[in-house]
GROMACS .gro file of C-alpha atoms in nm:
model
  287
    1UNK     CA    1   0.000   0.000   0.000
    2UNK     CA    2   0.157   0.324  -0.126
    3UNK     CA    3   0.198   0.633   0.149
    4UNK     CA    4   0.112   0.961   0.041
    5UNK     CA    5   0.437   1.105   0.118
    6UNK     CA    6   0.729   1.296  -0.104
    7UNK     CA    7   1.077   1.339   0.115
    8UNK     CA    8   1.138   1.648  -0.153
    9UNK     CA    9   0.792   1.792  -0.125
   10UNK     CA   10   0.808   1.767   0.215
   11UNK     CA   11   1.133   1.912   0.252
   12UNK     CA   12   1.001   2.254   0.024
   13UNK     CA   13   0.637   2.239   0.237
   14UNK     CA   14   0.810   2.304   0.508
   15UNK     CA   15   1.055   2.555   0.370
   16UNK     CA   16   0.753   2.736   0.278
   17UNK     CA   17   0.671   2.773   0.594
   18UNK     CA   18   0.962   2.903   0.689
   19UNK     CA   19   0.932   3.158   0.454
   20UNK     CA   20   0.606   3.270   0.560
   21UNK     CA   21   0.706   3.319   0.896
   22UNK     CA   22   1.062   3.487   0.811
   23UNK     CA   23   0.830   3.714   0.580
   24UNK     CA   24   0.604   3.778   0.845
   25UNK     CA   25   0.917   3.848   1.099
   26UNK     CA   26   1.103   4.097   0.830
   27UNK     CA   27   0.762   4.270   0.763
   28UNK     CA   28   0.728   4.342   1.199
   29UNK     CA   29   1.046   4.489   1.133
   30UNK     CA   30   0.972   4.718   0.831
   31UNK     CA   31   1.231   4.536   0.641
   32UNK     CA   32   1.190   4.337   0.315
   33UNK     CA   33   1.435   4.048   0.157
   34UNK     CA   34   1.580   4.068  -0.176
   35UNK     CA   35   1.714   3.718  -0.292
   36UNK     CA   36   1.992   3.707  -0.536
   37UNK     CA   37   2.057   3.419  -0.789
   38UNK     CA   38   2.289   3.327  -1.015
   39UNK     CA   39   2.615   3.159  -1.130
   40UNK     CA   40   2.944   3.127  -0.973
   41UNK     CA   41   3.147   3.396  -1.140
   42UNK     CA   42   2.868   3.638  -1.256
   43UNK     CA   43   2.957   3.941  -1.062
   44UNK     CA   44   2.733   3.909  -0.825
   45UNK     CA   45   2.916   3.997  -0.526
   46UNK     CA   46   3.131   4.313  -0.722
   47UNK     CA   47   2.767   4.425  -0.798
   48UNK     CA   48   2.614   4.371  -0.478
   49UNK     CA   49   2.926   4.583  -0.310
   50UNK     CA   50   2.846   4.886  -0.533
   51UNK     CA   51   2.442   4.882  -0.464
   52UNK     CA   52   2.538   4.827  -0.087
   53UNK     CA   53   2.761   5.155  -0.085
   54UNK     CA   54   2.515   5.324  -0.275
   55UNK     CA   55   2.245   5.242  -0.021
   56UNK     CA   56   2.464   5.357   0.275
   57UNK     CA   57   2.583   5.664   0.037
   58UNK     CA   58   2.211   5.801   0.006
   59UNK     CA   59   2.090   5.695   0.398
   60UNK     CA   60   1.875   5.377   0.303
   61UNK     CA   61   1.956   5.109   0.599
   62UNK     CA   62   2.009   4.810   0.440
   63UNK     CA   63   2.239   4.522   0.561
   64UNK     CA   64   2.348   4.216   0.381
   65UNK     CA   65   2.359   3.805   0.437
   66UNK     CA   66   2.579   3.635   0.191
   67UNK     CA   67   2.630   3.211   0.144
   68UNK     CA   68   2.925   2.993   0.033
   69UNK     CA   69   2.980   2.655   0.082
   70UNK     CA   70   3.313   2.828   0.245
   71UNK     CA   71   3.520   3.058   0.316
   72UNK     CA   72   3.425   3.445   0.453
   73UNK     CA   73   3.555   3.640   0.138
   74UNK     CA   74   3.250   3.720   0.004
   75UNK     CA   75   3.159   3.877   0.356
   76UNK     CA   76   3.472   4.074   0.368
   77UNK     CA   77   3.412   4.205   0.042
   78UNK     CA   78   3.067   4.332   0.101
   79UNK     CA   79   3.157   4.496   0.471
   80UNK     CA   80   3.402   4.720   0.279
   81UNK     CA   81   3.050   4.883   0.164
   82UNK     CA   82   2.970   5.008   0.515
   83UNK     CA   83   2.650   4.839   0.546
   84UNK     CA   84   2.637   4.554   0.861
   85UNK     CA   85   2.719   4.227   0.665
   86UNK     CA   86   2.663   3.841   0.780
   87UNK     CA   87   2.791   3.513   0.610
   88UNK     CA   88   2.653   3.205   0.587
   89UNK     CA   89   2.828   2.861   0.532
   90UNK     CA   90   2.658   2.574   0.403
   91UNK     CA   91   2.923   2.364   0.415
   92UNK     CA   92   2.875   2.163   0.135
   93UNK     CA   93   2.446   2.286   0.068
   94UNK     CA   94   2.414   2.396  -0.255
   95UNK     CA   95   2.115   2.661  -0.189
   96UNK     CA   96   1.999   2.835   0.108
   97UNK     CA   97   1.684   2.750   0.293
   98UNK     CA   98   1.433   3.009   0.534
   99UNK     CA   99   1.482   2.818   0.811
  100UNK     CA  100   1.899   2.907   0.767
  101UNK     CA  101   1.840   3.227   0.706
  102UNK     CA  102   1.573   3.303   1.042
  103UNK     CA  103   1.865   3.138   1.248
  104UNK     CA  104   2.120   3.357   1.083
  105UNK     CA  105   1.920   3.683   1.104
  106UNK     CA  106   1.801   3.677   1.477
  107UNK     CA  107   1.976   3.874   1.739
  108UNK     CA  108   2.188   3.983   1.422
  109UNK     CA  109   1.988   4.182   1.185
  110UNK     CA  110   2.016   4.600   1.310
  111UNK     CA  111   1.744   4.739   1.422
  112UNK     CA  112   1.555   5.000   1.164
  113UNK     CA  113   1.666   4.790   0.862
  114UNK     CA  114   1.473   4.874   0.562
  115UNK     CA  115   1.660   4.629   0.320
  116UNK     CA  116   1.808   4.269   0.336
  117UNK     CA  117   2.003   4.149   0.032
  118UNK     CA  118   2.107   3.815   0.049
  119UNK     CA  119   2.344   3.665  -0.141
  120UNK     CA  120   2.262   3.281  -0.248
  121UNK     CA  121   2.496   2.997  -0.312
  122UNK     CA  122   2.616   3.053  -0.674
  123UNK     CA  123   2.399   2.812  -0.801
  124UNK     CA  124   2.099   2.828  -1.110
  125UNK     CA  125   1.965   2.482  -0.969
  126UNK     CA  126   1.879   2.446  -0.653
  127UNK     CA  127   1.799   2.825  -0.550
  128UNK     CA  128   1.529   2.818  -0.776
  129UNK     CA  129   1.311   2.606  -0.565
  130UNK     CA  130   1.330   2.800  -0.249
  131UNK     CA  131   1.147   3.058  -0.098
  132UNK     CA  132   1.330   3.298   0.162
  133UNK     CA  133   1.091   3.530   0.259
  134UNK     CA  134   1.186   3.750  -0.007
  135UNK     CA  135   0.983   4.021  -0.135
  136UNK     CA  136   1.183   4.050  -0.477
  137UNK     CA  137   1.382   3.745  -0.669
  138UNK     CA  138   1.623   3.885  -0.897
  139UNK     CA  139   1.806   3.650  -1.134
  140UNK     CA  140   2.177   3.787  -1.264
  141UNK     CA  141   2.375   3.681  -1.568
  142UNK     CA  142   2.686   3.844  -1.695
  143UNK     CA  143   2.790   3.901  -2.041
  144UNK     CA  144   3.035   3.647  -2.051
  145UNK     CA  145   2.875   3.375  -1.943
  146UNK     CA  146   2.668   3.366  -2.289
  147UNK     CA  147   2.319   3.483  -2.383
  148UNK     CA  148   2.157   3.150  -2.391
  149UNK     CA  149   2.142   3.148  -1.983
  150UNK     CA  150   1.778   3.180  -1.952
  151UNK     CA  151   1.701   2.857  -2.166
  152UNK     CA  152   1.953   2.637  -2.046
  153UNK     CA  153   1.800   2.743  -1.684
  154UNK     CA  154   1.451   2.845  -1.724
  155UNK     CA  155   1.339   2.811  -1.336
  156UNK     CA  156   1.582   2.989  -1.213
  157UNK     CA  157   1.529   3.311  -1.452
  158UNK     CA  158   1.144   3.180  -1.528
  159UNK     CA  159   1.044   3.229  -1.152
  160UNK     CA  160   1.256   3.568  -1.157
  161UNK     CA  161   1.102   3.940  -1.040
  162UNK     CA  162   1.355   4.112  -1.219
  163UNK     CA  163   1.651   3.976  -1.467
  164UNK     CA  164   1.975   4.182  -1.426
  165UNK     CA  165   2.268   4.190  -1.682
  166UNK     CA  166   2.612   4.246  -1.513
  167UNK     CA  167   2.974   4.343  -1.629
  168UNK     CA  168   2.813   4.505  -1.976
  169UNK     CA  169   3.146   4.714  -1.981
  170UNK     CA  170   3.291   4.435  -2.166
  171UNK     CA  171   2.995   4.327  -2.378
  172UNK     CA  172   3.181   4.400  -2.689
  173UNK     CA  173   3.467   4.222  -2.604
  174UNK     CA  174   3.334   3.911  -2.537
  175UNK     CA  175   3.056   3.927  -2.818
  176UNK     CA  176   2.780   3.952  -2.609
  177UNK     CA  177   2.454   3.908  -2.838
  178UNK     CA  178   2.214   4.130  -2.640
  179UNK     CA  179   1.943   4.057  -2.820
  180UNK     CA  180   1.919   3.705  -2.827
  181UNK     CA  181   1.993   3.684  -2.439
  182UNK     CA  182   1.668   3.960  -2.410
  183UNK     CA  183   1.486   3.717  -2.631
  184UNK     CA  184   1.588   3.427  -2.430
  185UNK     CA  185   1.434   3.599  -2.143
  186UNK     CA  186   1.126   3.684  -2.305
  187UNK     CA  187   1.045   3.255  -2.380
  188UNK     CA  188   1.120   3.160  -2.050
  189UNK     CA  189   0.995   3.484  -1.824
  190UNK     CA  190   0.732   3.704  -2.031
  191UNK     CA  191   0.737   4.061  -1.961
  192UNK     CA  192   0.987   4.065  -1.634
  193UNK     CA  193   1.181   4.383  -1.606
  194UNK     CA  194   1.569   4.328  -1.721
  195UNK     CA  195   1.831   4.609  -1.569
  196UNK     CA  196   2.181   4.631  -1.753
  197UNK     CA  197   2.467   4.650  -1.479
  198UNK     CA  198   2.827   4.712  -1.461
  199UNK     CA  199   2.939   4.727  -1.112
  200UNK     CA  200   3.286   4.841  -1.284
  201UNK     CA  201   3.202   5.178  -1.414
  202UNK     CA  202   2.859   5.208  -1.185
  203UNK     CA  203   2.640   5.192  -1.495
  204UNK     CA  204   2.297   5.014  -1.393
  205UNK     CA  205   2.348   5.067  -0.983
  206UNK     CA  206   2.096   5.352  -0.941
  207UNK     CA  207   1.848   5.224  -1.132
  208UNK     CA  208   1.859   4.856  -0.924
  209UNK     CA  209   1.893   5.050  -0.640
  210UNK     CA  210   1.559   5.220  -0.716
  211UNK     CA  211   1.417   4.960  -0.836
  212UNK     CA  212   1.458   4.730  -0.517
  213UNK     CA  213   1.308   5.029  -0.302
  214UNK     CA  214   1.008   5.062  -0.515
  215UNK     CA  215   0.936   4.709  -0.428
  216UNK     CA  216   1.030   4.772  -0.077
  217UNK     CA  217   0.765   5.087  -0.044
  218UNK     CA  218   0.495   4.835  -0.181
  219UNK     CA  219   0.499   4.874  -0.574
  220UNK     CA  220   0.377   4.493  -0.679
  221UNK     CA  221   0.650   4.307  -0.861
  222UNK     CA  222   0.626   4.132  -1.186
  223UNK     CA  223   0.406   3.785  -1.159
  224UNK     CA  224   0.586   3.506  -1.395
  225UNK     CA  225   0.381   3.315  -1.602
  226UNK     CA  226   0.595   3.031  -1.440
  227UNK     CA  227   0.435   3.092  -1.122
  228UNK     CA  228   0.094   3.126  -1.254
  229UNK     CA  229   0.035   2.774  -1.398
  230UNK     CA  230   0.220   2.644  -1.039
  231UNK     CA  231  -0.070   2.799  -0.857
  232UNK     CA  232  -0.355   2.694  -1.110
  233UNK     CA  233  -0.159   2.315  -1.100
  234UNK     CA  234  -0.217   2.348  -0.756
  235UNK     CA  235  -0.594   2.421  -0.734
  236UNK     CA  236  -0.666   2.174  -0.973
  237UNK     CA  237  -0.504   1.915  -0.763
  238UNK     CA  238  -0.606   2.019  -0.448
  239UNK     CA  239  -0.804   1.710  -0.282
  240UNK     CA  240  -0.998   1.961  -0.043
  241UNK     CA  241  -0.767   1.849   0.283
  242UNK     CA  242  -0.520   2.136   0.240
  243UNK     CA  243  -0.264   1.870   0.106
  244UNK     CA  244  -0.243   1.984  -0.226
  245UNK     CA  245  -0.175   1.722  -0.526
  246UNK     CA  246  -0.088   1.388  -0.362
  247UNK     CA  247   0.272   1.212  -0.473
  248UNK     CA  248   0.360   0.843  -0.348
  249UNK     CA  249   0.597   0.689  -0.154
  250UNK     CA  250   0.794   0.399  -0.342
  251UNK     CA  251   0.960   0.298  -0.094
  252UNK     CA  252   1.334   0.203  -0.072
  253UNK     CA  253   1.355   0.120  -0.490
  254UNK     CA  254   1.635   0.344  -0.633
  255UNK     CA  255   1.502   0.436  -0.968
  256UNK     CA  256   1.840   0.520  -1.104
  257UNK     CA  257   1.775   0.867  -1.217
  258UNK     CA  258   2.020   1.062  -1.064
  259UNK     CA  259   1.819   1.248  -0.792
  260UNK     CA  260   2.121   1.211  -0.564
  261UNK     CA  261   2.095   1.085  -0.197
  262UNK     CA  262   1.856   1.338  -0.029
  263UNK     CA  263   1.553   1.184  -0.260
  264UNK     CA  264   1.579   0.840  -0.108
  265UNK     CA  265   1.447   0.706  -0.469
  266UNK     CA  266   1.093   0.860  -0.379
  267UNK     CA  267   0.938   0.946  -0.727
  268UNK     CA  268   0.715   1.258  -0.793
  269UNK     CA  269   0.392   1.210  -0.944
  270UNK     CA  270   0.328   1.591  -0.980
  271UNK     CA  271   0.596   1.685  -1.259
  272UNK     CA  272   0.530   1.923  -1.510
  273UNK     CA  273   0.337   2.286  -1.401
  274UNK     CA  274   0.337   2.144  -1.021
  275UNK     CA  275   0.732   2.084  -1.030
  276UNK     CA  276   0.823   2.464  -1.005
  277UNK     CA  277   0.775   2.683  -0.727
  278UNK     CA  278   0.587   2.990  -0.701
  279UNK     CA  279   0.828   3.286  -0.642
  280UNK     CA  280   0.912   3.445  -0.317
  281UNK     CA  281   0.647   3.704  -0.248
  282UNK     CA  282   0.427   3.631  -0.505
  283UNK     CA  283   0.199   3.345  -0.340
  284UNK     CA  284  -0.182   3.501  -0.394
  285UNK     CA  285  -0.111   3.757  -0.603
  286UNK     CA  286  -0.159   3.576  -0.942
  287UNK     CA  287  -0.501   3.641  -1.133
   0.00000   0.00000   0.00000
């Protein structure tokens, strides 16, 4: 007789709860999350350094969590910004989950803090599928990491708020096809905003800045389409018990298909819409 249970879908229901709370305690605090995804190497840290130095430059309290699977560089980089800074290690995690970060943030996070950037592993994959408590998810990609980024990884810039460009000063150089990265965007993401960044020559900073604390003084952020069809998958396959769609248990059988050894061999039986998660601060807000 089969259970009703997924390890993974339990794992992300109760993340989710974690990020309603951690929303809940940010919003007590007048603060708001802003999750940060991308790539190892995408200048996400060089970018995040400028917009925290802007921030402090213009009076806007905002403080920042950052996550590697090790070392504290990325923490001493930011700090040189002014703005209170806190790392996270995952040794070994490849994404960060709500529960982490509520550990992280209590009896840390300064009082009066209007924004919390947080730096995720450098990871397209895993990220995707977790809510933080975030208010805005903003997906990065530089210019030299190729403009067919958003296909190859179309949850993790599908389910984004905003898409940001970085390190356009050397666009030319590297052949950067603008274009077909915007149109790339466009199949997986219809509509979301996309910011071009260089955290070299400051082009781009303002404009994220500004951009962050519209969303911070309540301006609604872009709905994915991605995140649409998650939450009509759900209704349609909700069984009336507040379970949502049901997935079975099979046991101890390895099905060989690489989910690595946190699955356990449990297969999904809600693939397709119902595999992707809604976005951070987005739950309820889709038509």
């Amino acid at each position: 007789m089969c259970r009703t249970v997924d390890l993974h879908q339990a794992v992300l229901a109760r993340n989710d709860e974690n990020a309603l709370a951690l929303r809940g305690y940010l919003g007590d605090r007048g603060a708001v999350a802003v999750n940060l995804l991308s790539s190892p190497g995408s200048g996400k840290t060089a970018l995040l350094e400028q917009l925290l130095a802007r921030a402090v430059a213009d009076g806007v309290p905002a403080a920042a969590v950052t996550a590697d699977l090790a070392t504290e560089n990325d923490a001493t980089r930011l700090a040189r910004s002014g703005a209170p800074v806190r790392q996270i290690l995952t040794d070994g995690l490849c994404h960060l989950e709500a529960g982490m970060l509520r550990r992280r943030l209590e009896g840390w996070m300064p009082e009066g803090t209007r924004l919390l950037f947080v730096e995720n592993v450098g990871n397209l994959v895993c990220p995707a599928s977790y809510d933080l408590g975030e208010t805005l998810r903003i997906a990065l990609a530089s210019v030299t990491e190729g403009e067919d980024k958003p296909v190859k990884y179309p949850t993790a810039f599908g389910l984004a708020q905003l898409v940001v460009i970085t390190k356009t000063d050397v666009a030319d150089a590297v052949g950067f096809d603008r274009e077909a990265f915007l149109r790339g965007v466009e199949q997986v993401n219809p509509g979301v905003p996309v910011l071009e960044t260089s955290a070299r020559t400051g082009a781009g900073v303002d404009a994220l800045l500004a951009h962050v604390l519209r969303a911070a003084d309540g301006e609604e952020a872009h709905v994915p389409v991605l995140a649409r069809e998650h939450e009509r998958y759900l209704e349609s396959h909700d069984h009336g018990d507040g379970t949502g769609p049901h997935v079975h248990d099979d046991g101890d059988h390895d099905h060989g298909d690489a989910r690595g050894p946190s699955s356990g061999g449990r297969r999904r039986h809600d693939d397709g819409p119902g595999a992707a998660p809604v976005p951070a601060g987005t739950r309820g807000n889709a038509p």
